[in-house]
Amino acid sequence: MQQRDRLAGHGPHGNAEKHHRHRHGPTSRHDQGHHLLQVSNLSVGFRMYDVDAPFLSAEQHMVNVIDDLGISVHSGEIIAVVGASGSGKTLLADSVMGLFEPNAAVYGEVWFDGQRMDAEALSAVRGRAGGISLVPQSVSHLDPLMRVGKQVEGFGKQGSREERRAKRRALFERYGLGEDVAQLYPHELSGGMARRVLLCCALMDDPKLIIADEPTPGLDLDLAVAALDDFRAFSDEGGGVLLITHDIELALRVADRVAVFKDGTVVEETAVANFASPDLLEHPFSRALWHALPEHGFDVTPDGGDAPC
Amino acid sequence: MLEARDISFGYVKGEPLYEGFSFSVEPGERVALVAPSGFGKTTLCRLLAGYEAPWSGEVLCGDAPLPTVGPCPVQLIGQHPELAVDPRLRMEKTLAEAGEVPDGLLDALGIRSEWLRRYPHELSGGELQRFCIARAIASRPRYLIADEVSTMLDALTQAQIWHFLLDWQADSGAGMVLVTHSPALLDRLATHVVSL
């Protein structure tokens, strides 16, 4: 209730009424009257062959992974997406980036900055200034045959080579990567260093929206906090961040809202403050996640972890 | 006892990461390695599991060097599961690398039977990591090295998998080395902590 009062009077909606199936965080706003990113009715499925059929007569069938999903990102906010592994969080990121596997069937609407996007439009804003940047989950996204400094500089689309190099240097310094690291190849980096290089790639551009797919594994606490502080600063300047993470404690420090994912759909979108106590969480799966945190009991089967949704 | 005795190692000649470093794990212990990112935690894990040979000194498992044939009694579970599996093998073949899989292991780790016929790119990071854990356990190691194994898992799965690993350790009496950046997880799991 306290959260509701704090939000009252915010934005064109006037209060904390649910609209588009979510409530606002304290810093969320609609620039020019629309969401920065809005995904609605998104479904993703994969065509797969029937594995048990004889080789040449196997039929194809669809396996649905994401089902009727809706999520919005406002200017000036960080929305954290937490949820079960395998529930389609990375697929959501890929769908918004317009990166599809050849056998994927994607339905639904993606609106970015007031424009309805299709695959072509998404590829035009991908990694561009004023567009969408991705911090990928897998360190295999780095080119194994190129020195990492050059890779990061190549991500900047603006300015001369010297300007890009200066920006890359500043970013490396901020994340505690020395100039010698720029001369290394990806296989020479530790897990945490590779993760920091991926972060630098996303921050080289001046995107409007950053999609960060698990940016913190392998980073020690200080570095992880520095990374999240950068996301906070980025969103305070009017950008939006979709932060996909398993580290709930860390996400709660910077995020404005939390969306809880399970089996390819959002089961609950809630204010960060509600994660203070399991009683404030609506869905049984959110409560199960809370109880499973190492800080809160490390329990596996509290009230209805497998509840249908 | 798994022991690193006076080891020195580095990737660049003349720039050692460790010199004369010693470290040991008793059966039944859970030793956590703590150091900032880029300090050589994963390298130490690789040395202990026999992926790298130290410049000097030796790695001993039960007072003998690690065997060069047969399954290694020290198994490493790495932090990037997508790089630890062959992209062109179905998951059932990846699992078969460890030999026969004990009954109930797949259920205990939450691995569904339909995943067995899939290729690695058709599974999520957390699902792949469960396969890597199953493969390591199925080879019946005496020591397990868990290098950030649960960072790509949600809190619920993380708790499930650690409960499973703790039960397995209680049954088998194996020793464990673990790396984690989460202080809360460290408090829950480690029997003692080594700072590099």
Short mmCIF file of C-alpha atoms in Angstrom, two decimals:
data_model
loop_
_atom_site.label_atom_id
_atom_site.label_comp_id
_atom_site.label_asym_id
_atom_site.label_seq_id
_atom_site.Cartn_x
_atom_site.Cartn_y
_atom_site.Cartn_z
CA MET A 1 0.00 0.00 0.00
CA GLN A 2 2.83 2.32 0.88
CA GLN A 3 4.26 1.72 -2.58
CA ARG A 4 0.95 2.71 -4.16
CA ASP A 5 0.86 5.99 -2.29
CA ARG A 6 4.39 6.83 -3.33
CA LEU A 7 3.46 6.29 -6.95
CA ALA A 8 0.26 8.29 -6.84
CA GLY A 9 0.15 11.24 -9.17
CA HIS A 10 2.84 9.91 -11.46
CA GLY A 11 2.69 9.99 -15.24
CA PRO A 12 -0.23 10.46 -17.61
CA HIS A 13 -2.00 7.56 -15.93
CA GLY A 14 -2.30 9.68 -12.84
CA ASN A 15 -1.78 6.94 -10.29
CA ALA A 16 -0.55 3.44 -9.77
CA GLU A 17 -3.46 1.84 -11.60
CA LYS A 18 -2.45 -1.22 -13.48
CA HIS A 19 -2.25 -0.51 -17.21
CA HIS A 20 -0.82 -2.82 -19.85
CA ARG A 21 -0.72 -5.36 -17.05
CA HIS A 22 1.90 -3.53 -14.97
CA ARG A 23 2.34 -0.86 -12.37
CA HIS A 24 4.90 1.92 -12.45
CA GLY A 25 8.08 2.33 -10.52
CA PRO A 26 9.03 5.68 -8.97
CA THR A 27 11.18 6.83 -11.90
CA SER A 28 9.19 5.31 -14.74
CA ARG A 29 7.84 7.77 -17.27
CA HIS A 30 6.36 7.84 -20.74
CA ASP A 31 8.45 10.08 -22.97
CA GLN A 32 6.23 11.44 -25.76
CA GLY A 33 3.35 9.42 -24.42
CA HIS A 34 4.54 5.92 -25.20
CA HIS A 35 6.62 3.16 -23.69
CA LEU A 36 10.27 2.94 -24.64
CA LEU A 37 9.77 -0.74 -25.29
CA GLN A 38 6.55 -2.59 -25.26
CA VAL A 39 6.22 -6.28 -26.00
CA SER A 40 2.72 -7.66 -26.18
CA ASN A 41 1.24 -11.07 -26.95
CA LEU A 42 4.68 -12.42 -27.76
CA SER A 43 4.80 -16.13 -28.50
CA VAL A 44 7.92 -18.00 -29.56
CA GLY A 45 7.90 -21.58 -30.75
CA PHE A 46 10.37 -23.88 -32.43
CA ARG A 47 9.78 -26.30 -35.27
CA MET A 48 11.25 -29.61 -34.24
CA TYR A 49 11.30 -33.06 -35.76
CA ASP A 50 9.58 -35.90 -33.98
CA VAL A 51 12.61 -37.58 -32.39
CA ASP A 52 11.19 -41.09 -32.12
CA ALA A 53 9.99 -41.41 -35.72
CA PRO A 54 12.09 -43.24 -38.35
CA PHE A 55 14.64 -40.96 -39.94
CA LEU A 56 13.04 -40.01 -43.25
CA SER A 57 9.40 -40.01 -42.19
CA ALA A 58 9.78 -37.81 -39.11
CA GLU A 59 7.14 -35.09 -39.00
CA GLN A 60 7.70 -31.59 -37.78
CA HIS A 61 5.81 -30.16 -34.86
CA MET A 62 5.89 -26.91 -32.96
CA VAL A 63 7.21 -26.63 -29.41
CA ASN A 64 5.98 -23.45 -27.76
CA VAL A 65 8.41 -21.88 -25.36
CA ILE A 66 7.04 -18.39 -24.80
CA ASP A 67 3.32 -17.93 -24.60
CA ASP A 68 1.38 -14.66 -24.77
CA LEU A 69 4.00 -12.62 -22.99
CA GLY A 70 3.68 -8.92 -22.25
CA ILE A 71 6.33 -6.65 -20.77
CA SER A 72 7.11 -2.94 -20.98
CA VAL A 73 10.16 -0.83 -20.32
CA HIS A 74 9.77 2.87 -19.62
CA SER A 75 12.31 5.62 -20.09
CA GLY A 76 14.30 6.11 -16.94
CA GLU A 77 13.78 2.73 -15.37
CA ILE A 78 15.45 -0.59 -14.85
CA ILE A 79 13.15 -3.55 -15.01
CA ALA A 80 14.63 -6.76 -13.67
CA VAL A 81 13.46 -10.06 -15.13
CA VAL A 82 13.96 -12.97 -12.76
CA GLY A 83 12.65 -16.48 -13.06
CA ALA A 84 13.22 -20.16 -13.56
CA SER A 85 16.07 -21.25 -15.79
CA GLY A 86 14.69 -22.42 -19.11
CA SER A 87 11.63 -20.21 -18.84
CA GLY A 88 12.53 -18.21 -21.94
CA LYS A 89 14.31 -15.15 -20.55
CA THR A 90 17.09 -15.27 -23.11
CA LEU A 91 14.55 -15.90 -25.89
CA LEU A 92 12.77 -12.71 -24.83
CA ALA A 93 16.06 -10.83 -25.21
CA ASP A 94 16.69 -12.42 -28.61
CA SER A 95 13.16 -11.61 -29.78
CA VAL A 96 13.54 -7.96 -28.86
CA MET A 97 16.91 -7.85 -30.61
CA GLY A 98 15.48 -9.53 -33.70
CA LEU A 99 17.90 -12.45 -33.40
CA PHE A 100 16.02 -15.60 -34.29
CA GLU A 101 17.08 -19.19 -34.79
CA PRO A 102 16.16 -20.38 -38.29
CA ASN A 103 13.52 -22.77 -36.95
CA ALA A 104 11.85 -20.26 -34.65
CA ALA A 105 8.34 -18.95 -35.18
CA VAL A 106 7.79 -15.62 -33.42
CA TYR A 107 4.36 -13.99 -33.11
CA GLY A 108 3.28 -10.83 -31.33
CA GLU A 109 4.09 -7.15 -31.30
CA VAL A 110 7.25 -5.32 -30.35
CA TRP A 111 7.04 -1.54 -30.11
CA PHE A 112 10.24 0.42 -29.68
CA ASP A 113 10.10 4.17 -29.07
CA GLY A 114 6.61 4.44 -30.53
CA GLN A 115 7.35 2.46 -33.69
CA ARG A 116 6.00 -0.99 -34.35
CA MET A 117 8.99 -3.14 -35.21
CA ASP A 118 9.46 -6.07 -37.57
CA ALA A 119 12.60 -8.15 -38.10
CA GLU A 120 14.03 -5.62 -40.58
CA ALA A 121 13.37 -2.62 -38.36
CA LEU A 122 14.85 -4.44 -35.36
CA SER A 123 18.05 -5.20 -37.21
CA ALA A 124 18.28 -1.51 -38.17
CA VAL A 125 18.25 -0.35 -34.52
CA ARG A 126 20.34 -3.22 -33.19
CA GLY A 127 23.60 -1.94 -31.75
CA ARG A 128 23.09 1.57 -33.23
CA ALA A 129 23.22 4.92 -31.48
CA GLY A 130 19.70 5.61 -30.25
CA GLY A 131 18.84 1.93 -30.65
CA ILE A 132 19.05 -1.26 -28.62
CA SER A 133 22.24 -2.80 -27.22
CA LEU A 134 22.60 -6.32 -25.91
CA VAL A 135 24.91 -7.64 -23.21
CA PRO A 136 24.81 -11.30 -24.17
CA GLN A 137 24.72 -14.14 -21.68
CA SER A 138 27.37 -16.27 -23.29
CA VAL A 139 31.00 -15.22 -23.49
CA SER A 140 31.09 -17.14 -26.79
CA HIS A 141 29.62 -13.99 -28.38
CA LEU A 142 33.13 -12.53 -28.53
CA ASP A 143 35.09 -13.05 -31.75
CA PRO A 144 37.75 -15.60 -30.79
CA LEU A 145 40.18 -14.36 -33.46
CA MET A 146 40.22 -10.64 -32.68
CA ARG A 147 41.95 -8.78 -29.87
CA VAL A 148 39.31 -7.60 -27.42
CA GLY A 149 40.30 -3.92 -27.50
CA LYS A 150 39.73 -3.82 -31.25
CA GLN A 151 36.41 -5.64 -30.86
CA VAL A 152 35.13 -3.14 -28.35
CA GLU A 153 36.27 -0.18 -30.48
CA GLY A 154 34.48 -1.72 -33.45
CA PHE A 155 31.21 -1.52 -31.56
CA GLY A 156 31.22 2.26 -31.58
CA LYS A 157 29.52 3.55 -34.69
CA GLN A 158 30.21 7.22 -34.01
CA GLY A 159 33.28 9.38 -34.08
CA SER A 160 36.77 8.88 -35.37
CA ARG A 161 38.96 5.95 -34.50
CA GLU A 162 40.82 8.06 -31.92
CA GLU A 163 37.59 9.07 -30.21
CA ARG A 164 36.42 5.49 -30.08
CA ARG A 165 39.76 4.39 -28.69
CA ALA A 166 39.60 7.06 -25.99
CA LYS A 167 36.10 5.97 -25.06
CA ARG A 168 37.14 2.33 -24.94
CA ARG A 169 40.08 3.28 -22.69
CA ALA A 170 37.79 5.14 -20.32
CA LEU A 171 35.40 2.19 -20.13
CA PHE A 172 38.22 -0.30 -19.56
CA GLU A 173 39.63 1.87 -16.81
CA ARG A 174 36.22 2.10 -15.15
CA TYR A 175 35.98 -1.69 -15.05
CA GLY A 176 39.54 -2.27 -13.91
CA LEU A 177 40.81 -3.65 -17.20
CA GLY A 178 44.35 -2.51 -17.98
CA GLU A 179 45.64 -1.41 -21.38
CA ASP A 180 47.43 -4.77 -21.69
CA VAL A 181 44.03 -6.51 -21.59
CA ALA A 182 43.05 -4.75 -24.84
CA GLN A 183 45.82 -6.70 -26.56
CA LEU A 184 44.53 -10.10 -25.40
CA TYR A 185 42.36 -12.58 -27.26
CA PRO A 186 39.10 -13.79 -25.65
CA HIS A 187 40.52 -17.19 -24.62
CA GLU A 188 43.15 -15.41 -22.54
CA LEU A 189 40.54 -13.67 -20.39
CA SER A 190 39.06 -14.99 -17.18
CA GLY A 191 35.29 -15.41 -16.96
CA GLY A 192 34.84 -12.13 -15.11
CA MET A 193 37.10 -10.20 -17.49
CA ALA A 194 35.21 -11.50 -20.54
CA ARG A 195 31.96 -10.44 -18.89
CA ARG A 196 33.36 -6.93 -18.38
CA VAL A 197 34.46 -6.75 -22.02
CA LEU A 198 30.90 -7.62 -23.11
CA LEU A 199 29.61 -4.85 -20.87
CA CYS A 200 32.02 -2.36 -22.44
CA CYS A 201 30.78 -3.38 -25.92
CA ALA A 202 27.20 -2.49 -24.97
CA LEU A 203 28.20 0.82 -23.38
CA MET A 204 30.34 1.92 -26.38
CA ASP A 205 27.23 2.88 -28.32
CA ASP A 206 24.79 5.44 -27.05
CA PRO A 207 21.74 3.21 -27.04
CA LYS A 208 18.30 4.14 -25.75
CA LEU A 209 17.68 0.66 -24.41
CA ILE A 210 20.13 -1.87 -22.97
CA ILE A 211 19.12 -5.47 -22.70
CA ALA A 212 21.49 -7.11 -20.25
CA ASP A 213 21.25 -10.90 -20.22
CA GLU A 214 22.94 -11.98 -17.01
CA PRO A 215 25.71 -9.41 -16.94
CA THR A 216 27.10 -10.23 -13.50
CA PRO A 217 28.14 -13.91 -13.20
CA GLY A 218 31.86 -14.19 -12.59
CA LEU A 219 32.15 -10.62 -11.32
CA ASP A 220 33.09 -10.05 -7.73
CA LEU A 221 30.69 -7.97 -5.68
CA ASP A 222 32.44 -4.60 -6.21
CA LEU A 223 32.54 -4.99 -9.98
CA ALA A 224 28.97 -6.23 -10.14
CA VAL A 225 27.83 -3.22 -8.16
CA ALA A 226 29.84 -0.93 -10.46
CA ALA A 227 28.15 -2.50 -13.48
CA LEU A 228 24.69 -2.07 -12.00
CA ASP A 229 25.51 1.51 -10.97
CA ASP A 230 26.34 2.19 -14.62
CA PHE A 231 22.96 0.82 -15.65
CA ARG A 232 21.36 3.04 -13.02
CA ALA A 233 23.21 6.11 -14.31
CA PHE A 234 22.26 5.20 -17.86
CA SER A 235 18.57 4.93 -17.00
CA ASP A 236 18.65 8.09 -14.89
CA GLU A 237 19.71 9.90 -18.07
CA GLY A 238 16.53 8.69 -19.75
CA GLY A 239 17.51 5.28 -21.10
CA GLY A 240 15.78 2.04 -20.27
CA VAL A 241 17.32 -1.21 -19.06
CA LEU A 242 15.89 -4.70 -19.25
CA LEU A 243 18.04 -6.60 -16.76
CA ILE A 244 17.74 -10.37 -17.00
CA THR A 245 19.33 -11.91 -13.95
CA HIS A 246 19.30 -14.68 -11.39
CA ASP A 247 20.95 -12.58 -8.75
CA ILE A 248 17.80 -11.24 -7.14
CA GLU A 249 19.54 -9.54 -4.24
CA LEU A 250 21.77 -7.57 -6.59
CA ALA A 251 18.93 -6.73 -8.97
CA LEU A 252 16.83 -5.35 -6.14
CA ARG A 253 19.51 -2.78 -5.32
CA VAL A 254 19.10 -0.93 -8.61
CA ALA A 255 15.88 -2.04 -10.28
CA ASP A 256 12.60 -0.12 -10.20
CA ARG A 257 10.34 -3.03 -11.01
CA VAL A 258 10.68 -6.79 -11.06
CA ALA A 259 8.99 -9.15 -13.51
CA VAL A 260 8.87 -12.78 -12.45
CA PHE A 261 9.04 -15.29 -15.31
CA LYS A 262 7.85 -18.85 -15.27
CA ASP A 263 7.31 -21.24 -18.16
CA GLY A 264 7.44 -18.56 -20.83
CA THR A 265 5.16 -15.97 -19.36
CA VAL A 266 5.25 -13.20 -16.78
CA VAL A 267 3.48 -14.46 -13.67
CA GLU A 268 3.95 -11.30 -11.66
CA GLU A 269 5.16 -7.75 -12.19
CA THR A 270 5.77 -6.13 -8.88
CA ALA A 271 7.49 -3.23 -7.21
CA VAL A 272 10.95 -3.85 -5.80
CA ALA A 273 9.77 -3.02 -2.29
CA ASN A 274 7.49 -6.07 -2.32
CA PHE A 275 10.53 -8.35 -2.31
CA ALA A 276 11.21 -7.25 1.26
CA SER A 277 8.84 -9.91 2.54
CA PRO A 278 7.25 -12.98 0.94
CA ASP A 279 3.82 -11.91 2.22
CA LEU A 280 3.78 -9.00 -0.24
CA LEU A 281 4.37 -11.25 -3.25
CA GLU A 282 1.26 -12.42 -5.07
CA HIS A 283 2.33 -15.50 -6.97
CA PRO A 284 3.43 -18.74 -5.24
CA PHE A 285 6.43 -19.02 -7.56
CA SER A 286 7.70 -15.56 -6.51
CA ARG A 287 7.41 -16.64 -2.89
CA ALA A 288 9.23 -19.90 -3.65
CA LEU A 289 12.06 -17.90 -5.23
CA TRP A 290 12.25 -15.70 -2.15
CA HIS A 291 12.50 -18.67 0.20
CA ALA A 292 15.17 -20.32 -1.95
CA LEU A 293 17.62 -17.42 -1.66
CA PRO A 294 20.69 -18.37 0.38
CA GLU A 295 19.95 -15.32 2.57
CA HIS A 296 16.44 -16.56 3.42
CA GLY A 297 16.54 -20.20 4.33
CA PHE A 298 17.73 -21.88 1.08
CA ASP A 299 14.46 -23.86 1.10
CA VAL A 300 13.52 -25.93 -1.92
CA THR A 301 9.84 -26.71 -1.48
CA PRO A 302 8.03 -24.01 0.42
CA ASP A 303 4.42 -23.12 -0.33
CA GLY A 304 3.65 -24.36 -3.79
CA GLY A 305 6.88 -23.98 -5.76
CA ASP A 306 5.28 -26.04 -8.53
CA ALA A 307 1.95 -24.28 -8.54
CA PRO A 308 0.43 -24.01 -12.01
CA CYS A 309 0.23 -20.57 -13.52
CA MET B 1 43.52 -35.86 0.35
CA LEU B 2 43.69 -33.68 -2.77
CA GLU B 3 46.79 -31.60 -2.53
CA ALA B 4 48.67 -29.00 -4.53
CA ARG B 5 52.25 -28.97 -3.26
CA ASP B 6 54.49 -25.94 -3.92
CA ILE B 7 53.04 -25.32 -7.36
CA SER B 8 54.04 -22.49 -9.67
CA PHE B 9 52.09 -21.65 -12.76
CA GLY B 10 51.42 -18.86 -15.22
CA TYR B 11 50.38 -18.41 -18.82
CA VAL B 12 53.23 -16.09 -19.84
CA LYS B 13 56.85 -17.07 -19.35
CA GLY B 14 58.38 -15.17 -16.45
CA GLU B 15 55.01 -13.95 -15.14
CA PRO B 16 53.82 -16.57 -12.68
CA LEU B 17 50.31 -16.39 -11.26
CA TYR B 18 51.39 -18.41 -8.24
CA GLU B 19 54.79 -19.34 -6.88
CA GLY B 20 55.24 -22.07 -4.30
CA PHE B 21 51.53 -22.22 -3.64
CA SER B 22 50.17 -25.06 -1.50
CA PHE B 23 46.59 -26.06 -0.95
CA SER B 24 44.76 -29.15 0.25
CA VAL B 25 41.25 -30.54 0.59
CA GLU B 26 40.28 -33.45 2.85
CA PRO B 27 37.41 -35.78 1.95
CA GLY B 28 34.13 -34.38 3.26
CA GLU B 29 35.40 -30.79 3.26
CA ARG B 30 34.03 -27.91 1.21
CA VAL B 31 36.78 -25.39 0.63
CA ALA B 32 35.82 -22.06 -0.94
CA LEU B 33 38.35 -20.11 -3.01
CA VAL B 34 37.93 -16.36 -2.70
CA ALA B 35 39.69 -13.75 -4.82
CA PRO B 36 38.77 -10.84 -7.10
CA SER B 37 37.89 -11.44 -10.74
CA GLY B 38 40.91 -12.27 -12.90
CA PHE B 39 43.03 -13.50 -10.01
CA GLY B 40 43.46 -17.09 -11.16
CA LYS B 41 40.71 -18.99 -9.35
CA THR B 42 39.64 -20.85 -12.46
CA THR B 43 43.28 -21.53 -13.31
CA LEU B 44 43.81 -23.13 -9.92
CA CYS B 45 40.68 -25.24 -10.47
CA ARG B 46 42.05 -26.36 -13.84
CA LEU B 47 45.40 -27.28 -12.26
CA LEU B 48 43.71 -29.32 -9.52
CA ALA B 49 41.61 -31.20 -12.08
CA GLY B 50 44.59 -31.93 -14.30
CA TYR B 51 43.67 -29.69 -17.25
CA GLU B 52 46.94 -27.79 -16.86
CA ALA B 53 50.30 -29.06 -15.64
CA PRO B 54 52.09 -26.84 -13.10
CA TRP B 55 55.51 -25.38 -14.01
CA SER B 56 56.90 -26.83 -10.81
CA GLY B 57 55.50 -28.67 -7.82
CA GLU B 58 52.85 -31.36 -8.04
CA VAL B 59 49.15 -32.07 -7.72
CA LEU B 60 48.49 -35.23 -5.71
CA CYS B 61 45.24 -37.09 -5.18
CA GLY B 62 45.54 -39.58 -2.31
CA ASP B 63 49.36 -39.23 -2.37
CA ALA B 64 49.56 -40.22 -6.05
CA PRO B 65 49.69 -38.01 -9.14
CA LEU B 66 46.47 -37.72 -11.14
CA PRO B 67 46.04 -40.74 -13.44
CA THR B 68 46.58 -40.11 -17.16
CA VAL B 69 44.16 -42.84 -18.30
CA GLY B 70 40.59 -43.58 -17.22
CA PRO B 71 38.16 -41.17 -15.54
CA CYS B 72 39.90 -38.57 -13.43
CA PRO B 73 39.05 -38.82 -9.71
CA VAL B 74 38.97 -35.01 -9.65
CA GLN B 75 36.12 -33.60 -11.74
CA LEU B 76 35.75 -29.96 -12.69
CA ILE B 77 32.38 -28.32 -13.41
CA GLY B 78 33.10 -25.09 -15.23
CA GLN B 79 31.42 -21.71 -15.31
CA HIS B 80 30.48 -21.72 -19.01
CA PRO B 81 28.39 -24.86 -19.64
CA GLU B 82 27.88 -23.91 -23.30
CA LEU B 83 31.64 -24.27 -23.83
CA ALA B 84 31.90 -27.56 -21.93
CA VAL B 85 29.71 -29.68 -24.21
CA ASP B 86 30.22 -30.81 -27.81
CA PRO B 87 27.80 -28.74 -29.93
CA ARG B 88 27.35 -31.59 -32.41
CA LEU B 89 26.36 -34.32 -29.92
CA ARG B 90 22.88 -34.89 -28.59
CA MET B 91 22.79 -34.50 -24.81
CA GLU B 92 22.39 -38.25 -24.23
CA LYS B 93 25.77 -38.81 -25.88
CA THR B 94 27.35 -36.02 -23.87
CA LEU B 95 26.08 -37.71 -20.71
CA ALA B 96 27.39 -41.08 -21.92
CA GLU B 97 30.93 -39.63 -21.86
CA ALA B 98 30.89 -40.38 -18.13
CA GLY B 99 29.80 -44.00 -18.57
CA GLU B 100 26.70 -45.38 -16.96
CA VAL B 101 24.48 -42.79 -15.30
CA PRO B 102 23.17 -43.90 -11.88
CA ASP B 103 19.39 -44.26 -11.48
CA GLY B 104 17.65 -41.24 -10.13
CA LEU B 105 20.51 -38.85 -10.90
CA LEU B 106 18.68 -37.18 -13.78
CA ASP B 107 15.48 -36.79 -11.75
CA ALA B 108 17.38 -35.40 -8.80
CA LEU B 109 18.89 -32.71 -11.02
CA GLY B 110 15.58 -31.94 -12.71
CA ILE B 111 16.70 -33.13 -16.16
CA ARG B 112 13.65 -33.98 -18.29
CA SER B 113 13.78 -37.01 -20.57
CA GLU B 114 12.88 -34.98 -23.67
CA TRP B 115 16.06 -32.91 -23.24
CA LEU B 116 18.19 -36.01 -23.83
CA ARG B 117 17.50 -35.98 -27.57
CA ARG B 118 18.24 -32.29 -27.99
CA TYR B 119 21.41 -30.53 -29.08
CA PRO B 120 23.11 -28.03 -26.74
CA HIS B 121 21.83 -24.96 -28.64
CA GLU B 122 18.27 -26.12 -27.97
CA LEU B 123 18.70 -25.85 -24.19
CA SER B 124 19.11 -22.88 -21.88
CA GLY B 125 22.28 -22.16 -19.93
CA GLY B 126 20.83 -23.47 -16.68
CA GLU B 127 19.61 -26.66 -18.32
CA LEU B 128 23.04 -27.31 -19.83
CA GLN B 129 24.70 -26.78 -16.48
CA ARG B 130 22.56 -29.57 -14.98
CA PHE B 131 23.89 -31.92 -17.64
CA CYS B 132 27.45 -30.89 -16.82
CA ILE B 133 26.83 -31.61 -13.14
CA ALA B 134 25.24 -34.98 -13.95
CA ARG B 135 28.18 -35.90 -16.18
CA ALA B 136 30.69 -35.02 -13.46
CA ILE B 137 28.82 -36.95 -10.74
CA ALA B 138 28.23 -39.99 -12.97
CA SER B 139 31.96 -40.62 -13.23
CA ARG B 140 32.04 -41.10 -9.43
CA PRO B 141 34.75 -38.57 -8.58
CA ARG B 142 36.49 -38.46 -5.21
CA TYR B 143 36.83 -34.71 -5.47
CA LEU B 144 34.48 -32.27 -7.16
CA ILE B 145 35.53 -28.79 -8.19
CA ALA B 146 32.58 -26.45 -8.62
CA ASP B 147 33.67 -23.26 -10.38
CA GLU B 148 30.70 -20.86 -10.16
CA VAL B 149 28.33 -23.69 -11.00
CA SER B 150 25.11 -22.04 -9.89
CA THR B 151 25.45 -18.46 -11.14
CA MET B 152 23.39 -19.21 -14.26
CA LEU B 153 20.59 -20.85 -12.25
CA ASP B 154 17.59 -19.19 -10.66
CA ALA B 155 17.45 -19.11 -6.88
CA LEU B 156 15.09 -22.07 -6.65
CA THR B 157 17.13 -24.31 -8.95
CA GLN B 158 20.31 -23.15 -7.25
CA ALA B 159 18.95 -24.28 -3.89
CA GLN B 160 17.76 -27.59 -5.38
CA ILE B 161 21.11 -28.34 -6.96
CA TRP B 162 23.14 -27.46 -3.90
CA HIS B 163 20.91 -29.58 -1.68
CA PHE B 164 21.47 -32.41 -4.12
CA LEU B 165 25.25 -31.89 -4.15
CA LEU B 166 25.40 -31.72 -0.34
CA ASP B 167 23.42 -34.99 -0.06
CA TRP B 168 25.68 -36.58 -2.64
CA GLN B 169 28.74 -35.45 -0.72
CA ALA B 170 27.35 -36.80 2.55
CA ASP B 171 26.78 -40.18 0.87
CA SER B 172 30.04 -40.44 -1.03
CA GLY B 173 32.36 -38.63 1.38
CA ALA B 174 33.91 -36.71 -1.50
CA GLY B 175 35.83 -33.48 -1.04
CA MET B 176 34.73 -30.29 -2.74
CA VAL B 177 36.38 -27.09 -3.88
CA LEU B 178 34.02 -24.27 -4.72
CA VAL B 179 34.24 -20.84 -6.22
CA THR B 180 31.46 -18.33 -5.75
CA HIS B 181 31.11 -14.57 -5.65
CA SER B 182 27.98 -14.66 -3.53
CA PRO B 183 28.82 -14.09 0.15
CA ALA B 184 25.47 -15.53 1.27
CA LEU B 185 26.06 -18.75 -0.65
CA LEU B 186 29.58 -18.93 0.74
CA ASP B 187 28.28 -18.74 4.31
CA ARG B 188 25.82 -21.53 3.60
CA LEU B 189 28.20 -23.91 1.90
CA ALA B 190 31.86 -23.55 2.79
CA THR B 191 33.43 -25.47 5.66
CA HIS B 192 36.41 -23.18 5.30
CA VAL B 193 37.63 -20.40 3.09
CA VAL B 194 40.96 -19.87 1.34
CA SER B 195 41.80 -16.37 0.07
CA LEU B 196 44.27 -16.31 -2.81
#
